[in-house]
JSON list of C-alpha atoms in Angstrom, two decimals:
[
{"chain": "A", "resi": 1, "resn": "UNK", "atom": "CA", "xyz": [65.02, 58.88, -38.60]},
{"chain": "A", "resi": 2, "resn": "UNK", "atom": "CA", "xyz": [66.32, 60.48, -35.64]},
{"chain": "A", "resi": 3, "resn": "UNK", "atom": "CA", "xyz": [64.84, 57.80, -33.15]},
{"chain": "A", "resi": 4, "resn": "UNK", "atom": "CA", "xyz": [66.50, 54.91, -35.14]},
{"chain": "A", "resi": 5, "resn": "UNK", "atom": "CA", "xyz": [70.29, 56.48, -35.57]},
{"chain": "A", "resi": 6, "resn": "UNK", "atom": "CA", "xyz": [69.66, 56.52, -31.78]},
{"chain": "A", "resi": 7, "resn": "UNK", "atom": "CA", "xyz": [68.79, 52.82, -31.14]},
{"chain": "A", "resi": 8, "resn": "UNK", "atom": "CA", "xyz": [71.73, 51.63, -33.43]},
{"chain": "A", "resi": 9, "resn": "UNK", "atom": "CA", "xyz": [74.35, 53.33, -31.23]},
{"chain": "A", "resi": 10, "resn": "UNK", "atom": "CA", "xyz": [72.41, 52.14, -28.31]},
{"chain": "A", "resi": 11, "resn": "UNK", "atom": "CA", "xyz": [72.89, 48.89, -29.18]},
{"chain": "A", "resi": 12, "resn": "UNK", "atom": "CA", "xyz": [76.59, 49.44, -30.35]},
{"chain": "A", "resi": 13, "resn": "UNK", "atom": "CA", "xyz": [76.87, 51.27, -26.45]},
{"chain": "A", "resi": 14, "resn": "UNK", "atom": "CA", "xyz": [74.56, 48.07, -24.71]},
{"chain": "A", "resi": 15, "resn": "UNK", "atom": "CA", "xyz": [77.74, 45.45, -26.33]},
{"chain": "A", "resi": 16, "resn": "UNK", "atom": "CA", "xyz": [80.55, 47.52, -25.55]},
{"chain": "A", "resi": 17, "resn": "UNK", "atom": "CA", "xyz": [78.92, 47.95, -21.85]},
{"chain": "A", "resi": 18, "resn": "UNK", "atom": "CA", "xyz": [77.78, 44.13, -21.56]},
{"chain": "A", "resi": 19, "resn": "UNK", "atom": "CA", "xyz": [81.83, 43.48, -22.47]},
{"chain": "A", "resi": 20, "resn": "UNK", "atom": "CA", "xyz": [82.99, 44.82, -19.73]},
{"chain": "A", "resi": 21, "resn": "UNK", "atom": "CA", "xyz": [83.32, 41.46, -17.44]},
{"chain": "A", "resi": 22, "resn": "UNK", "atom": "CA", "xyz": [81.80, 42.25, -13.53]},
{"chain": "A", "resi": 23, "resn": "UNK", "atom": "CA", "xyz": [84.31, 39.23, -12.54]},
{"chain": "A", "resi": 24, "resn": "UNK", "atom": "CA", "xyz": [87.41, 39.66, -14.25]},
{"chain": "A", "resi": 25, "resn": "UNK", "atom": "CA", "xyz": [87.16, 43.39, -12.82]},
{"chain": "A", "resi": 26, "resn": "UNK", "atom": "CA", "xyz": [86.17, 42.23, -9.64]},
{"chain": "A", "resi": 27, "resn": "UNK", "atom": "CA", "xyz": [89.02, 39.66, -9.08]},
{"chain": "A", "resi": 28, "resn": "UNK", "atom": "CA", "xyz": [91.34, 41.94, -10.93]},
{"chain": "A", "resi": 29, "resn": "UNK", "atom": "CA", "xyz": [90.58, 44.66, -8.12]},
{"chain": "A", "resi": 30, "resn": "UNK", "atom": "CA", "xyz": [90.50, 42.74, -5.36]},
{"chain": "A", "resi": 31, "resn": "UNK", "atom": "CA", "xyz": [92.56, 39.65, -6.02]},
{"chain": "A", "resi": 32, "resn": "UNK", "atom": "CA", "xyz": [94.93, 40.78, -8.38]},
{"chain": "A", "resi": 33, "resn": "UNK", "atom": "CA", "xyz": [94.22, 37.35, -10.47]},
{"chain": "A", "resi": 34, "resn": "UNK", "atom": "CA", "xyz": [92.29, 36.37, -13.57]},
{"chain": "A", "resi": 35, "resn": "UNK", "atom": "CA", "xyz": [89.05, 34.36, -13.16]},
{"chain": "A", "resi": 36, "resn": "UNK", "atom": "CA", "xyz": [90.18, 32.44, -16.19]},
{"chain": "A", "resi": 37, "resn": "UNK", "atom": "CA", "xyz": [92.82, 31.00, -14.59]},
{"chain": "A", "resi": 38, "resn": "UNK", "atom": "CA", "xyz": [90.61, 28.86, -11.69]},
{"chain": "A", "resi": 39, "resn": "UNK", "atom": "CA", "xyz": [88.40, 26.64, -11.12]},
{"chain": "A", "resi": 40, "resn": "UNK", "atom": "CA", "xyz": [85.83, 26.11, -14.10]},
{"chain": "A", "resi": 41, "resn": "UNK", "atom": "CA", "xyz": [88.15, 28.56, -16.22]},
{"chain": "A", "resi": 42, "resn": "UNK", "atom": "CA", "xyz": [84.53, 30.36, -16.57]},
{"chain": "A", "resi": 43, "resn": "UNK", "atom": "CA", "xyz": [84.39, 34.58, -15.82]},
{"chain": "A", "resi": 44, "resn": "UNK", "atom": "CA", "xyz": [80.93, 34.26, -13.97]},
{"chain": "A", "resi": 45, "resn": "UNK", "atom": "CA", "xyz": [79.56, 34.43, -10.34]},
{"chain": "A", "resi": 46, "resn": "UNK", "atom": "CA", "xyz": [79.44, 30.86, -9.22]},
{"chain": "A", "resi": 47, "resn": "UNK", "atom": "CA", "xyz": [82.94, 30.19, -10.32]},
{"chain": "A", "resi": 48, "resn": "UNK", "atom": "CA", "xyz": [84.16, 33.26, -8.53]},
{"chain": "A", "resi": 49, "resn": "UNK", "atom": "CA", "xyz": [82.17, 32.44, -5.20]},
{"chain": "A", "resi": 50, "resn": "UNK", "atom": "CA", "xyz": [83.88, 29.12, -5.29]},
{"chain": "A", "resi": 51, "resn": "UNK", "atom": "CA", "xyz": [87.34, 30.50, -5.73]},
{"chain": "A", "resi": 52, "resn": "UNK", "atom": "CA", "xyz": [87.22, 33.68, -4.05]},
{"chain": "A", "resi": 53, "resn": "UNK", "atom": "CA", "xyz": [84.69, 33.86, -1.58]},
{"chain": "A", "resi": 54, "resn": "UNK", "atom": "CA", "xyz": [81.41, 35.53, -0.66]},
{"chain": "A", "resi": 55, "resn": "UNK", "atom": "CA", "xyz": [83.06, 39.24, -0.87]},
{"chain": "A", "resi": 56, "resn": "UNK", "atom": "CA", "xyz": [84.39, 39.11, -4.33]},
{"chain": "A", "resi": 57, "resn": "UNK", "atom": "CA", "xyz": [80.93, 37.25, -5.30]},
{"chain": "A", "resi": 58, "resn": "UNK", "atom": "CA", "xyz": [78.46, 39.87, -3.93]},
{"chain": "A", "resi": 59, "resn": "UNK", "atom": "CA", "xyz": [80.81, 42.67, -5.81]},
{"chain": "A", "resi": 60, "resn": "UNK", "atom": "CA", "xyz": [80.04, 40.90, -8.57]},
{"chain": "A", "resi": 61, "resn": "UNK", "atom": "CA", "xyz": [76.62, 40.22, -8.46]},
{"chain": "A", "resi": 62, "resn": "UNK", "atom": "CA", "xyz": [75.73, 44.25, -7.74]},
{"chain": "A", "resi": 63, "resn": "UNK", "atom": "CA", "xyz": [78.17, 44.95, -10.63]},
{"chain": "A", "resi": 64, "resn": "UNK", "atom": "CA", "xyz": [76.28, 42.61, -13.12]},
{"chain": "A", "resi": 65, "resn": "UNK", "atom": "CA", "xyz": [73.21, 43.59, -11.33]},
{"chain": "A", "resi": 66, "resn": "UNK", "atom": "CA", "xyz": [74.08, 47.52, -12.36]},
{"chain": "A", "resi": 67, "resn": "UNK", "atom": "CA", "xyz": [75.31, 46.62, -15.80]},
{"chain": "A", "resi": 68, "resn": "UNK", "atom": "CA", "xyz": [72.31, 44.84, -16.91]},
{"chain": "A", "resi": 69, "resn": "UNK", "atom": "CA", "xyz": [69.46, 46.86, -15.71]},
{"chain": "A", "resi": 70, "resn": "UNK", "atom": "CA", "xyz": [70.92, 50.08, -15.32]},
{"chain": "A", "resi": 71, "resn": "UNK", "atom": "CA", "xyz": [72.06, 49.71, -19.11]},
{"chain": "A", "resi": 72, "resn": "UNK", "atom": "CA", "xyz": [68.51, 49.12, -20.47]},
{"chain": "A", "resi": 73, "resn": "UNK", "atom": "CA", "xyz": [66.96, 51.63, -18.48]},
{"chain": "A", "resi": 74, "resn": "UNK", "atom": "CA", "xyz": [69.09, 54.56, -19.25]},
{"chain": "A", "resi": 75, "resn": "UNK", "atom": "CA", "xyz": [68.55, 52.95, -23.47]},
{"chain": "A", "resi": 76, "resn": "UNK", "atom": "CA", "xyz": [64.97, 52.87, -22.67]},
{"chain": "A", "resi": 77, "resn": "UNK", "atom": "CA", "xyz": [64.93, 56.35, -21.52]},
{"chain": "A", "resi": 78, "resn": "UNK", "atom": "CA", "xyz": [67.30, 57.93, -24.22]},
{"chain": "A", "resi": 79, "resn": "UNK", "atom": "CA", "xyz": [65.20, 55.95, -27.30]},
{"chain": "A", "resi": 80, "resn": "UNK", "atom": "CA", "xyz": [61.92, 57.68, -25.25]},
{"chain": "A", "resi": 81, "resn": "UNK", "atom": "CA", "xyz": [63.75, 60.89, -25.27]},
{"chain": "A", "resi": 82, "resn": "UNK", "atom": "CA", "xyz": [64.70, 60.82, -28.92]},
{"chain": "A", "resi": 83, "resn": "UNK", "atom": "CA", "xyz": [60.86, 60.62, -29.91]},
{"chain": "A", "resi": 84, "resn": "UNK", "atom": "CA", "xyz": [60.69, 57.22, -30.63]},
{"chain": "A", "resi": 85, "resn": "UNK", "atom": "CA", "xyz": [57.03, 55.61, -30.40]},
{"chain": "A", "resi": 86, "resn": "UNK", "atom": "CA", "xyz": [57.29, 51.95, -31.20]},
{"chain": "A", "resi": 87, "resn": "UNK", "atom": "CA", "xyz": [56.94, 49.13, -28.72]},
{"chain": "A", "resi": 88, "resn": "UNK", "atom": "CA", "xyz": [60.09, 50.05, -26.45]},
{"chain": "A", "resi": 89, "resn": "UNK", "atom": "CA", "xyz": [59.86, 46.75, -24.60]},
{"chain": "A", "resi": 90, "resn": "UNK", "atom": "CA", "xyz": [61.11, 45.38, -28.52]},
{"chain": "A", "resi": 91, "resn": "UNK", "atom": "CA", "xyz": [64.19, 47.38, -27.82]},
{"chain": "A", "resi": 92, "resn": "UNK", "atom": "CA", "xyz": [64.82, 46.60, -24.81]},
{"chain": "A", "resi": 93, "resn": "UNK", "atom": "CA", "xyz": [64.84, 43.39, -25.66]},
{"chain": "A", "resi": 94, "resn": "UNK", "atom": "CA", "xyz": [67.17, 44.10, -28.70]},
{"chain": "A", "resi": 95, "resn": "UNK", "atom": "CA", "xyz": [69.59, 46.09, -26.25]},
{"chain": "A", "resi": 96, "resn": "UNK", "atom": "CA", "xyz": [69.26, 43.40, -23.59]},
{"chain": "A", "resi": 97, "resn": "UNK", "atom": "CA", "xyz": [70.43, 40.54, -26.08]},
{"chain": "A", "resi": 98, "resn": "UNK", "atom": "CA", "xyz": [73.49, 42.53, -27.10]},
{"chain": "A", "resi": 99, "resn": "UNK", "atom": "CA", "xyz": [74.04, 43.14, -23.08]},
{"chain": "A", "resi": 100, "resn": "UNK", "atom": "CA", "xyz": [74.42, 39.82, -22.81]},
{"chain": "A", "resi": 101, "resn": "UNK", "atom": "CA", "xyz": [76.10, 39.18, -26.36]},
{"chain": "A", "resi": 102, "resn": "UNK", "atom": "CA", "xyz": [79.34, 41.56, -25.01]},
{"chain": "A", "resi": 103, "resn": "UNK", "atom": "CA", "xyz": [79.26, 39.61, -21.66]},
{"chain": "A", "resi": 104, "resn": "UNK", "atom": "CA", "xyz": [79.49, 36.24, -23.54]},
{"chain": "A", "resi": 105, "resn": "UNK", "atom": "CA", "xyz": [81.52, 37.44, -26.35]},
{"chain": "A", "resi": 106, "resn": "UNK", "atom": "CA", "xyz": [83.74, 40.81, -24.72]},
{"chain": "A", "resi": 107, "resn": "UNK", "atom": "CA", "xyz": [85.48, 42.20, -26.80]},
{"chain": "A", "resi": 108, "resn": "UNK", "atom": "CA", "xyz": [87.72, 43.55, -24.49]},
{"chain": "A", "resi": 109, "resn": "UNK", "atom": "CA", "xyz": [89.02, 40.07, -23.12]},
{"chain": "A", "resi": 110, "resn": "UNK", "atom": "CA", "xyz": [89.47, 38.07, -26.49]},
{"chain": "A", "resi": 111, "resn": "UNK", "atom": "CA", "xyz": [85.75, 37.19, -26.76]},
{"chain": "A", "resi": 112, "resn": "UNK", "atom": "CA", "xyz": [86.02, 35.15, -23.49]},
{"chain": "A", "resi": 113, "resn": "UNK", "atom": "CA", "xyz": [83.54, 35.69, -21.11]},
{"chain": "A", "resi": 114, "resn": "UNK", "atom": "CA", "xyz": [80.71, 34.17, -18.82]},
{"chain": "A", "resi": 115, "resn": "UNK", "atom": "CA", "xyz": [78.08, 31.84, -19.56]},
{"chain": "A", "resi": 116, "resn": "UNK", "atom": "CA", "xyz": [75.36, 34.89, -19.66]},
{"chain": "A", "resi": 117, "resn": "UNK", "atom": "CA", "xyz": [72.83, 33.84, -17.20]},
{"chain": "A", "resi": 118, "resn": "UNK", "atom": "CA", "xyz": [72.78, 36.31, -14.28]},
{"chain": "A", "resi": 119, "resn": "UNK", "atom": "CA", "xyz": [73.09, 39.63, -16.64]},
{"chain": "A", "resi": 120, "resn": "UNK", "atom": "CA", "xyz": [70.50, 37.80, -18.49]},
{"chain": "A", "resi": 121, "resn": "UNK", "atom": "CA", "xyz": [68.89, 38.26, -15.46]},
{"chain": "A", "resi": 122, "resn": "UNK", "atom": "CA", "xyz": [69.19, 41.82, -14.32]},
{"chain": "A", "resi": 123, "resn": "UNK", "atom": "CA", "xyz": [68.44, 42.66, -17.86]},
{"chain": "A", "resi": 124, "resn": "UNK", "atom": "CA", "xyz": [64.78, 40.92, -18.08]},
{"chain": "A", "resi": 125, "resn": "UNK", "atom": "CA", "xyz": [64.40, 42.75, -14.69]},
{"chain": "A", "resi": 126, "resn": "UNK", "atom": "CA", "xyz": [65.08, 45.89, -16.29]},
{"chain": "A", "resi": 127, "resn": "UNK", "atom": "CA", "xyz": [62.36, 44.53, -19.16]},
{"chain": "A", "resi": 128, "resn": "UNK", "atom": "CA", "xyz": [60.17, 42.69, -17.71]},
{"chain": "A", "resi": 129, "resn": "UNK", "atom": "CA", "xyz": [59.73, 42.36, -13.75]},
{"chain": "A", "resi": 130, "resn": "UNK", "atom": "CA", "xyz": [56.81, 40.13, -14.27]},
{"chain": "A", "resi": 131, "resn": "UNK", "atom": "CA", "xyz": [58.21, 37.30, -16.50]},
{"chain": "A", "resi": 132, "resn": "UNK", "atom": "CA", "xyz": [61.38, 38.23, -14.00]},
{"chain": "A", "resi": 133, "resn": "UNK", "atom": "CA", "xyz": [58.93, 37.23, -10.63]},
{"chain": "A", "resi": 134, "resn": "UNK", "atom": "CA", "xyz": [58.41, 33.95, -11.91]},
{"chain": "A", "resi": 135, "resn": "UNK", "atom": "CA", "xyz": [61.54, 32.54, -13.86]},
{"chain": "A", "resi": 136, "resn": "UNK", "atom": "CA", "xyz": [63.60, 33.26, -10.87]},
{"chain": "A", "resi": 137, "resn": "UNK", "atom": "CA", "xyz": [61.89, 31.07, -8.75]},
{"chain": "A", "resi": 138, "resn": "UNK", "atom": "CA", "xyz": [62.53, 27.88, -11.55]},
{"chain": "A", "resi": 139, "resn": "UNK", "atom": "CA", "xyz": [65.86, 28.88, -10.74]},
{"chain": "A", "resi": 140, "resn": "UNK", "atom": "CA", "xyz": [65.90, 28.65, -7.42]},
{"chain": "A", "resi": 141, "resn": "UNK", "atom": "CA", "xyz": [63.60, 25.50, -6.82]},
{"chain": "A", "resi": 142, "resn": "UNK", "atom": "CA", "xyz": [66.03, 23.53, -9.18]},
{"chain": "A", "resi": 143, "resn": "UNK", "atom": "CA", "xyz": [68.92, 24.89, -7.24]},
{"chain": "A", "resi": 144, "resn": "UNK", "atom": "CA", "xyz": [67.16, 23.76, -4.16]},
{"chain": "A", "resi": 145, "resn": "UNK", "atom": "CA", "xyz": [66.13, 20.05, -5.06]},
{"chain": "A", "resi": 146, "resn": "UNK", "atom": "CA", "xyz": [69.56, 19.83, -7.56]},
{"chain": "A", "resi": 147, "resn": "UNK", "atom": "CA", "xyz": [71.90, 21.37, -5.96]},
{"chain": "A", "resi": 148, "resn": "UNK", "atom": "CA", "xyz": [73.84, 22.23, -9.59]},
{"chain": "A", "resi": 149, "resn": "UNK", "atom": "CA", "xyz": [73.89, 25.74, -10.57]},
{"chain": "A", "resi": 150, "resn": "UNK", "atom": "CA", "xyz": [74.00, 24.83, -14.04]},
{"chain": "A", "resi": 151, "resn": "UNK", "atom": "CA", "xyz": [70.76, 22.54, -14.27]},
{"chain": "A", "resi": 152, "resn": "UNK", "atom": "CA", "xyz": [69.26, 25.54, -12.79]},
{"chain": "A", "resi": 153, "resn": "UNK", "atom": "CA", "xyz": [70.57, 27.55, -15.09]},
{"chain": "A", "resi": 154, "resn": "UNK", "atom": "CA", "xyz": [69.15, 25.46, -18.53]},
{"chain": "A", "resi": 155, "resn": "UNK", "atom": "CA", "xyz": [65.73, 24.77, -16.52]},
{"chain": "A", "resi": 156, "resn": "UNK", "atom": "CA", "xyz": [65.52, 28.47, -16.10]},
{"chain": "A", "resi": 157, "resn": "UNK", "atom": "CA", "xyz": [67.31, 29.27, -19.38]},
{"chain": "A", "resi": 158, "resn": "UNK", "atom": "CA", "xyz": [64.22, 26.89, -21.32]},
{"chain": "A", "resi": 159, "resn": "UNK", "atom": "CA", "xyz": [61.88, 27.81, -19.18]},
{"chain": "A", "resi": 160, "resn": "UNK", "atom": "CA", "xyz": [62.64, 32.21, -19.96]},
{"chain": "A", "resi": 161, "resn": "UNK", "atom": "CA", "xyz": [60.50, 32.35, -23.44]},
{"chain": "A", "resi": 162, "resn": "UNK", "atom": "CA", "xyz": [57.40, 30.19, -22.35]},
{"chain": "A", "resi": 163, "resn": "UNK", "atom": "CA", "xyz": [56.92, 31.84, -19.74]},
{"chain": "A", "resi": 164, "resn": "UNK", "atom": "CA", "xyz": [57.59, 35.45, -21.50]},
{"chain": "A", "resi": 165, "resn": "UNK", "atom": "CA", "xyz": [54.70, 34.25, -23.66]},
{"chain": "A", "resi": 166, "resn": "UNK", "atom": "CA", "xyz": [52.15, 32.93, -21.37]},
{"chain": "A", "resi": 167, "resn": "UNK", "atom": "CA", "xyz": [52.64, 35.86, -19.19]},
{"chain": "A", "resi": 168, "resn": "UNK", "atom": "CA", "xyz": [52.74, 38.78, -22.05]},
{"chain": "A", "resi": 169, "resn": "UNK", "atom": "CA", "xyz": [49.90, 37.14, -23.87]},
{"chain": "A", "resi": 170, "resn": "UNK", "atom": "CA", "xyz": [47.53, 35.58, -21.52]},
{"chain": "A", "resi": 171, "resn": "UNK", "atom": "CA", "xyz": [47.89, 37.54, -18.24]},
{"chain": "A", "resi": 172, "resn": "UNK", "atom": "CA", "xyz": [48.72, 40.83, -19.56]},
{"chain": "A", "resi": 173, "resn": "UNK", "atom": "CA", "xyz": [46.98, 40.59, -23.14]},
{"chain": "A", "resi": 174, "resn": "UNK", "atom": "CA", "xyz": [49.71, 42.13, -25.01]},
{"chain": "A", "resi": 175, "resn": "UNK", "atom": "CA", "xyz": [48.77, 42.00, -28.97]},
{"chain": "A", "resi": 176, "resn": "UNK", "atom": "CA", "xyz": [50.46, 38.54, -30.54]},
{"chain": "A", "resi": 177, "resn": "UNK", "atom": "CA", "xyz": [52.37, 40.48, -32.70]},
{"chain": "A", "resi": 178, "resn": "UNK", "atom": "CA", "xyz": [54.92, 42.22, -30.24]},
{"chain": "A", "resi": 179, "resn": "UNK", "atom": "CA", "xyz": [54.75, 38.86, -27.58]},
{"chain": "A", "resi": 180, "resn": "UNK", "atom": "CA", "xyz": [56.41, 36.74, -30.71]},
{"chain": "A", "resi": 181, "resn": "UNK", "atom": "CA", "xyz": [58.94, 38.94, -31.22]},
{"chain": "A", "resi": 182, "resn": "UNK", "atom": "CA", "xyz": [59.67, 39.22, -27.33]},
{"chain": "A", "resi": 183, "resn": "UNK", "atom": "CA", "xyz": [59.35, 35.77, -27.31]},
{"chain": "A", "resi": 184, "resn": "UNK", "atom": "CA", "xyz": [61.82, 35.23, -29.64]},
{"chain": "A", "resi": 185, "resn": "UNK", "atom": "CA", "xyz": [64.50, 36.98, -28.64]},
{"chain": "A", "resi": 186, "resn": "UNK", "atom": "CA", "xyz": [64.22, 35.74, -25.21]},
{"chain": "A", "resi": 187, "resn": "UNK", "atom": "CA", "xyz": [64.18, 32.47, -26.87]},
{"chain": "A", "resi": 188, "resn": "UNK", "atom": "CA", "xyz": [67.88, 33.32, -28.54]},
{"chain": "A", "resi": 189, "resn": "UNK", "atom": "CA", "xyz": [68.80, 34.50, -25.01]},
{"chain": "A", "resi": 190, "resn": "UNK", "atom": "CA", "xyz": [67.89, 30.49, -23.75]},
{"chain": "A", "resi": 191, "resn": "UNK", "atom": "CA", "xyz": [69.76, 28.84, -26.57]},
{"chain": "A", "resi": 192, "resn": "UNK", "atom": "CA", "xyz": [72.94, 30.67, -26.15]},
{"chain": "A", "resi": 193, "resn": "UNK", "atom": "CA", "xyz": [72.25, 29.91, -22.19]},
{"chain": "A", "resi": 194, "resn": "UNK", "atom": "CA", "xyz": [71.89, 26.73, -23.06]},
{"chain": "A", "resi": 195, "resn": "UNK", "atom": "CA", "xyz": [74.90, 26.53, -25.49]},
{"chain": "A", "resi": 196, "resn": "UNK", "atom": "CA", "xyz": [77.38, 28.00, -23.14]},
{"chain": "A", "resi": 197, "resn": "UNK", "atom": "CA", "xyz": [76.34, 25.11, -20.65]},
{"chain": "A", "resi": 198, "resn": "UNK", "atom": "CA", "xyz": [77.64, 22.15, -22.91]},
{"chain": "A", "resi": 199, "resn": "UNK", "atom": "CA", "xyz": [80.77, 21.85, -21.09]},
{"chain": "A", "resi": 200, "resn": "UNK", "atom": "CA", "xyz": [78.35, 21.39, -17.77]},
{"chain": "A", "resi": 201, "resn": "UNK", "atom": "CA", "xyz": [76.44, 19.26, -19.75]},
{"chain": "A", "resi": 202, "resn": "UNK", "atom": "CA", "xyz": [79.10, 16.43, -20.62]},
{"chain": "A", "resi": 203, "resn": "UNK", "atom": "CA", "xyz": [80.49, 17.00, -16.98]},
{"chain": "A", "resi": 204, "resn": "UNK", "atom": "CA", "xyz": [76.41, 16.17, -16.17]},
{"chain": "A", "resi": 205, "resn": "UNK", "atom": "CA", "xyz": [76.26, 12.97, -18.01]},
{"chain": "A", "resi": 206, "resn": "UNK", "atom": "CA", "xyz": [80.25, 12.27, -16.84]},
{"chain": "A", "resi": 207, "resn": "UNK", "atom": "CA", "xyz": [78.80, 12.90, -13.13]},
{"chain": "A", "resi": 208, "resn": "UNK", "atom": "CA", "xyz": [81.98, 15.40, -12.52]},
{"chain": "A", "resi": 209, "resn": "UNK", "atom": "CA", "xyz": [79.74, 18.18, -12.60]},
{"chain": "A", "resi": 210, "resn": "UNK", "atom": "CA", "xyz": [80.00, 20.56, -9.00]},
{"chain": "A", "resi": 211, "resn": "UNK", "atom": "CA", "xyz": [77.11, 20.82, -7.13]},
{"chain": "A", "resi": 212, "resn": "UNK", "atom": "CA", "xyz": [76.99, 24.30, -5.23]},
{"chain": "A", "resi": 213, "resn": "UNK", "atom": "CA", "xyz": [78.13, 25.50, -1.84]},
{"chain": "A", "resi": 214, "resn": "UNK", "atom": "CA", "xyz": [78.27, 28.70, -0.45]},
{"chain": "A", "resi": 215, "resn": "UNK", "atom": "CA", "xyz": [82.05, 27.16, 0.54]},
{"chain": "A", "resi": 216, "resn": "UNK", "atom": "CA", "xyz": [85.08, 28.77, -0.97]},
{"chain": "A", "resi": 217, "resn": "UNK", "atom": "CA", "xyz": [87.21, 25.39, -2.77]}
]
């Protein structure tokens, strides 16, 4: 019973953690402005590169980088510690999706945050480095030949729970049982990708959309 009372606050501890927005902090610090109020109106790194710089955007991207994978580790390790023997890649999973739930959805800022993707990032690191090595390249060879952050994003976004599947099934022969439910909730973690991307979508099909530059606008 022990091991489960343990996850739940984990979880409750992996929201309250993933709310606490790497650039609103960031800009707060060093800028002494709100995120929200430039640019894209979106808490998240590319907006802040384009408004504030390289500096503020690398603070931000080791913050994030922290939150997401040094939150499921320390989880991992505590569910370990509390005798839990299930498939601890499940909770990570479960931990990760709340991570990324309270970065979406902080509750600590009104239940405005980013769009997810790059703490969605550092927390499939933190779960699975292999499906990691590979999805991070979609995003980068779509950034490369699109130049849009956000196509990159939804390529990489659909691309996160096929390739958690072919990789967890048929290159590490994990039993099907565990790679659906993996699969699955790195599936959830693409949709709400995805669904935070709508406004980039219509700006897409408006061709308004920002392609990226390492330039501060």
């Amino acid at each position: 019973m022990l091991p489960y009372i343990v996850i739940v606050f984990c979880c409750i501890a992996a929201y309250l953690i993933g709310s606490c927005n790497s650039a609103i902090i960031v800009t707060k610090l060093l800028k002494h402005e709100d995120i929200r109020e430039f640019g894209s109106k979106n808490a998240g790194l590319t907006n802040v590169l384009r408004c504030f710089g390289k500096g503020p955007a690398l603070a931000t991207l080791v913050s994030d980088l922290l939150k997401g994978c040094l939150t499921i580790l320390v989880i991992k390790a505590v569910v370990k510690a509390a005798g839990f023997t299930g498939d601890i890649m499940t909770v990570g999973y479960i931990a990760g999706l709340l991570v990324m739930l309270g970065h979406v959805f902080p509750v600590w800022y009104g239940f405005k945050g980013g769009k997810g993707v790059l703490v969605t990032a550092t927390v499939l690191l933190a779960i699975d480095p292999l499906t990691f090595a590979v999805v991070i390249p979609v995003f980068i060879i779509m950034l490369v030949i699109t130049k849009y952050v956000s196509v990159s994003s939804i390529t990489a976004a659909v691309a996160y729970p096929i390739v958690t599947f072919v990789m967890q099934y048929f290159i590490r022969h994990l039993e099907l049982g565990p790679v659906l439910v993996h699969t699955g909730f790195a599936a959830l973690s693409g949709i709400l990708i995805v669904y935070m991307h709508r406004a980039n979508i219509q700006r897409l099909k408006e061709g308004t959309e920002n392609k990226f530059s390492f330039s501060k606008k």
